[in-house]
């Protein structure tokens, strides 16, 4: 069976109710330095403690935040899957408490320049993650680059991390505005959730969300959901310096407790079946179709 035939079978099977599909949560921010990767890592750890199998895809190819914060150096990344003949299991690094992560490296940007056969190979391999993980957290780059927009457009569930800094709020709005202008973005099939990070109090977190939500509702007509507040916490910063996530290093800290609460809220929302899992084949097919495959090529798959 060739790879194109495999891909046809995978995508066809995604419509079957019996095929398990991973829940994909994309974590993003309007600007760098707001704690986006910390949110991704600590939510992954909290999900693991709830019994879920979790893999993080580090899609910020300019940085290596996930591996630095885990204190683990991966042997392989997505580029090795593309160019070195590795399979998906070869490039998963297992971090603390059994959280898996995949380093995107230059493979995230490089995949847009590949030929069709190699693109199909990537999608077929990534589709295998549905059988390995219950939840896949995609940690994007910050800002409104084309690469970030493509991940967000393909996502059914987005967590937007913002802080009380005026630049963070305006950049969060700019990101949502850019996303709303994407021709392939579907607001009906996307839930955008906001996490207020580095706030002094829970009330400040709620006020931060209310401020952003008011502007977004007025000018963009995009519904936002509030996830909760993550307090400014010296223990979180100390954990970063020790290359150990705060949920592991300081499990009783106020930020760790906040991550636990947000993870539980996300789990409750999942049980409400608001979002139909898309699976990794559909997710990456959506991304690559927008950049690489024309309509004729897509139909041939």
XYZ file of C-alpha atoms in Angstrom:
301
model
C 0.000 0.000 0.000
C 1.515 3.364 -1.005
C 1.475 6.404 1.276
C -1.290 8.207 -0.608
C -3.508 5.148 -0.195
C -2.664 5.070 3.513
C -3.641 8.725 3.837
C -6.943 8.150 2.040
C -7.759 5.344 4.464
C -6.781 7.415 7.510
C -8.877 10.424 6.540
C -11.812 8.190 5.604
C -11.525 6.406 8.956
C -11.669 9.708 10.827
C -15.350 9.892 9.987
C -15.909 6.490 11.613
C -17.236 6.794 15.177
C -15.082 3.892 16.435
C -11.702 5.340 15.479
C -9.992 7.071 18.421
C -8.883 10.610 17.655
C -6.642 12.718 19.840
C -7.885 15.980 21.273
C -5.693 18.764 19.884
C -5.195 21.933 21.938
C -3.157 24.719 20.383
C -1.516 27.144 22.814
C -0.535 30.546 21.459
C 0.118 34.173 22.387
C 0.221 37.555 20.730
C 3.774 38.230 21.884
C 6.702 36.293 23.251
C 7.664 36.141 26.897
C 4.169 35.775 28.357
C 4.610 32.205 29.622
C 3.016 30.298 26.755
C 5.379 27.312 26.927
C 5.025 27.148 30.704
C 1.269 26.868 30.227
C 1.711 24.071 27.670
C 4.078 22.049 29.850
C 2.216 22.400 33.125
C -1.166 21.627 31.596
C 0.382 18.512 30.050
C 1.647 17.399 33.453
C -1.725 18.019 35.080
C -3.492 16.047 32.315
C -1.071 13.151 32.924
C -1.999 13.151 36.602
C -5.614 12.788 35.535
C -4.707 9.641 33.640
C -4.431 11.059 30.143
C -1.686 10.222 27.665
C -0.195 13.532 26.536
C 2.253 14.631 23.863
C 3.473 18.183 23.279
C 4.473 19.259 19.789
C 6.944 22.137 20.050
C 5.980 24.064 16.935
C 8.046 27.128 17.772
C 10.884 26.229 15.419
C 12.874 29.335 16.308
C 13.286 28.309 19.945
C 13.556 25.121 22.004
C 11.581 26.135 25.073
C 9.952 22.792 25.799
C 13.158 20.763 25.911
C 14.923 23.451 27.962
C 12.120 23.575 30.530
C 12.026 19.776 30.710
C 15.798 19.607 31.048
C 15.816 16.896 28.387
C 17.665 16.972 25.081
C 15.805 15.107 22.315
C 17.785 12.757 20.103
C 15.572 13.451 17.103
C 13.120 16.056 15.854
C 10.581 16.437 13.080
C 13.345 17.036 10.544
C 14.617 13.507 11.165
C 11.224 12.135 10.255
C 11.360 14.112 7.007
C 14.973 13.646 5.996
C 16.423 10.722 7.979
C 13.744 8.077 7.566
C 12.725 8.024 11.240
C 9.172 7.127 12.208
C 6.941 9.000 14.608
C 7.852 6.859 17.625
C 11.553 7.482 17.010
C 11.173 11.245 17.390
C 9.095 11.281 20.584
C 11.142 12.178 23.673
C 9.626 11.118 26.969
C 9.941 13.746 29.654
C 9.002 13.885 33.338
C 5.936 11.936 34.498
C 5.571 10.295 31.099
C 4.768 13.426 29.099
C 5.982 12.963 25.534
C 7.189 15.785 23.364
C 8.245 16.232 19.776
C 10.737 18.909 18.855
C 9.653 20.587 15.644
C 13.061 22.072 14.892
C 13.400 23.330 11.342
C 10.974 20.613 10.263
C 7.960 22.830 10.956
C 9.043 25.457 8.459
C 10.742 22.987 6.140
C 7.639 20.890 5.573
C 6.114 23.626 3.412
C 8.897 23.223 0.860
C 8.613 19.456 0.507
C 7.234 17.531 -2.431
C 3.860 15.862 -2.245
C 5.155 12.377 -1.377
C 7.081 13.634 1.621
C 4.106 15.697 2.788
C 1.927 12.609 2.684
C 4.612 10.719 4.609
C 4.522 13.340 7.386
C 0.747 13.228 7.661
C 0.641 9.428 7.715
C 3.231 9.360 10.512
C 1.600 12.114 12.553
C -1.740 10.334 12.300
C -0.226 7.543 14.388
C -0.180 9.935 17.353
C -3.935 9.409 17.691
C -3.231 5.897 18.955
C -0.444 7.067 21.285
C -1.993 10.139 22.923
C -5.378 11.191 24.248
C -4.399 14.865 24.129
C -1.855 16.601 21.911
C -0.790 20.095 22.956
C 0.717 22.198 20.186
C 2.957 24.969 21.468
C 3.115 27.514 18.646
C 5.450 30.399 18.104
C 4.296 33.793 19.330
C 2.885 36.533 17.139
C 1.071 36.590 13.817
C 3.487 34.896 11.436
C 2.077 32.775 8.620
C 3.219 29.598 10.361
C 1.348 30.510 13.555
C -1.780 31.472 11.638
C -1.830 28.140 9.806
C -1.737 26.206 13.058
C -4.530 28.327 14.522
C -6.734 28.060 11.445
C -6.448 24.265 11.637
C -7.285 24.182 15.349
C -10.684 23.536 16.835
C -9.501 24.499 20.300
C -7.148 27.396 21.012
C -5.754 28.640 24.316
C -4.608 32.250 24.113
C -2.188 33.233 26.877
C -2.079 36.902 27.815
C -0.782 39.032 30.678
C -1.781 42.397 32.178
C 0.961 44.215 30.261
C -0.631 46.661 27.786
C 1.534 45.309 24.958
C 0.367 41.767 25.683
C -3.286 42.799 25.537
C -2.899 44.739 22.290
C -0.850 41.948 20.726
C -3.483 39.394 21.768
C -6.100 41.490 20.016
C -3.879 41.799 16.935
C -3.468 38.027 16.800
C -7.220 37.449 17.019
C -7.818 40.105 14.364
C -5.295 38.447 12.030
C -6.878 35.048 12.663
C -10.361 36.397 11.984
C -9.175 37.729 8.625
C -7.970 34.307 7.455
C -10.255 33.087 4.665
C -10.138 29.490 5.915
C -10.813 30.308 9.565
C -14.171 29.070 10.866
C -15.349 30.824 14.018
C -18.277 28.388 14.209
C -15.918 25.413 14.507
C -13.301 26.995 16.770
C -13.374 27.649 20.500
C -10.919 30.274 21.729
C -10.112 30.168 25.429
C -8.141 32.806 27.316
C -5.754 32.201 30.202
C -4.719 35.282 32.191
C -1.111 34.749 33.239
C 1.086 36.539 35.793
C -1.751 38.313 37.542
C -1.673 39.556 41.134
C -5.144 38.293 42.007
C -7.977 36.245 40.551
C -9.932 39.481 40.196
C -7.177 41.005 38.064
C -7.277 37.927 35.846
C -11.021 38.261 35.346
C -10.707 41.986 34.644
C -7.983 41.288 32.083
C -10.245 38.846 30.278
C -13.225 41.212 30.453
C -11.179 44.006 28.899
C -9.962 41.852 26.005
C -13.335 40.187 25.528
C -15.178 43.503 25.311
C -12.972 44.775 22.488
C -12.986 41.452 20.628
C -16.761 41.097 20.886
C -17.318 44.638 19.630
C -14.936 44.740 16.692
C -14.311 41.115 15.728
C -17.536 39.404 16.849
C -15.455 36.480 18.121
C -16.713 34.637 21.204
C -14.079 34.020 23.869
C -14.177 31.680 26.863
C -12.365 32.439 30.103
C -10.211 29.597 31.442
C -8.918 31.235 34.573
C -5.973 33.049 36.123
C -2.401 31.949 36.756
C -0.823 34.074 39.470
C 2.575 35.703 39.418
C 4.644 33.158 41.305
C 8.297 33.174 42.289
C 8.188 29.368 42.499
C 7.361 29.133 38.788
C 10.354 31.297 37.889
C 12.525 29.240 40.227
C 11.368 26.037 38.521
C 12.312 27.450 35.121
C 15.809 28.225 36.402
C 16.055 24.640 37.675
C 14.746 23.282 34.339
C 11.874 21.596 36.112
C 8.188 22.560 35.629
C 6.588 24.158 38.667
C 3.909 21.438 38.777
C 6.693 18.921 39.475
C 9.213 20.974 41.423
C 6.712 22.881 43.564
C 3.381 21.020 43.342
C 1.844 22.963 46.216
C 2.703 26.395 44.834
C -0.075 28.767 43.878
C 0.748 28.604 40.167
C 0.774 24.791 40.217
C -2.652 24.783 41.853
C -3.885 27.203 39.183
C -2.683 24.903 36.395
C -4.450 22.000 38.081
C -7.690 23.956 38.244
C -7.475 25.002 34.586
C -6.708 21.428 33.510
C -9.752 20.167 35.402
C -11.901 22.827 33.765
C -10.629 21.765 30.354
C -11.417 18.141 31.168
C -14.970 19.033 32.186
C -15.443 20.969 28.949
C -14.182 17.973 27.008
C -16.844 15.705 28.520
C -19.517 18.088 27.273
C -18.594 17.061 23.722
C -18.482 20.664 22.584
C -15.590 19.967 20.263
C -15.340 16.983 17.976
C -11.750 15.688 17.960
C -10.163 16.158 14.554
C -7.158 13.887 14.795
C -3.666 14.668 13.580
C -4.161 13.586 9.964
C -6.980 16.073 9.440
C -5.136 18.746 11.423
C -1.960 18.662 9.347
C -3.786 17.996 6.097
C -5.629 21.247 6.727
C -2.380 23.130 7.300
C -0.546 21.723 4.327
C -3.494 22.084 1.977
C -3.514 25.786 2.687
C 0.136 26.206 1.804
C 1.205 23.502 -0.524
C -1.459 21.387 -2.162
C -3.701 22.922 -4.812
C -7.267 21.779 -5.286
C -6.338 19.245 -7.928
C -3.675 17.638 -5.735
C -6.059 17.514 -2.789
C -8.736 15.767 -4.802
C -6.215 13.181 -5.983
C -5.656 12.147 -2.374
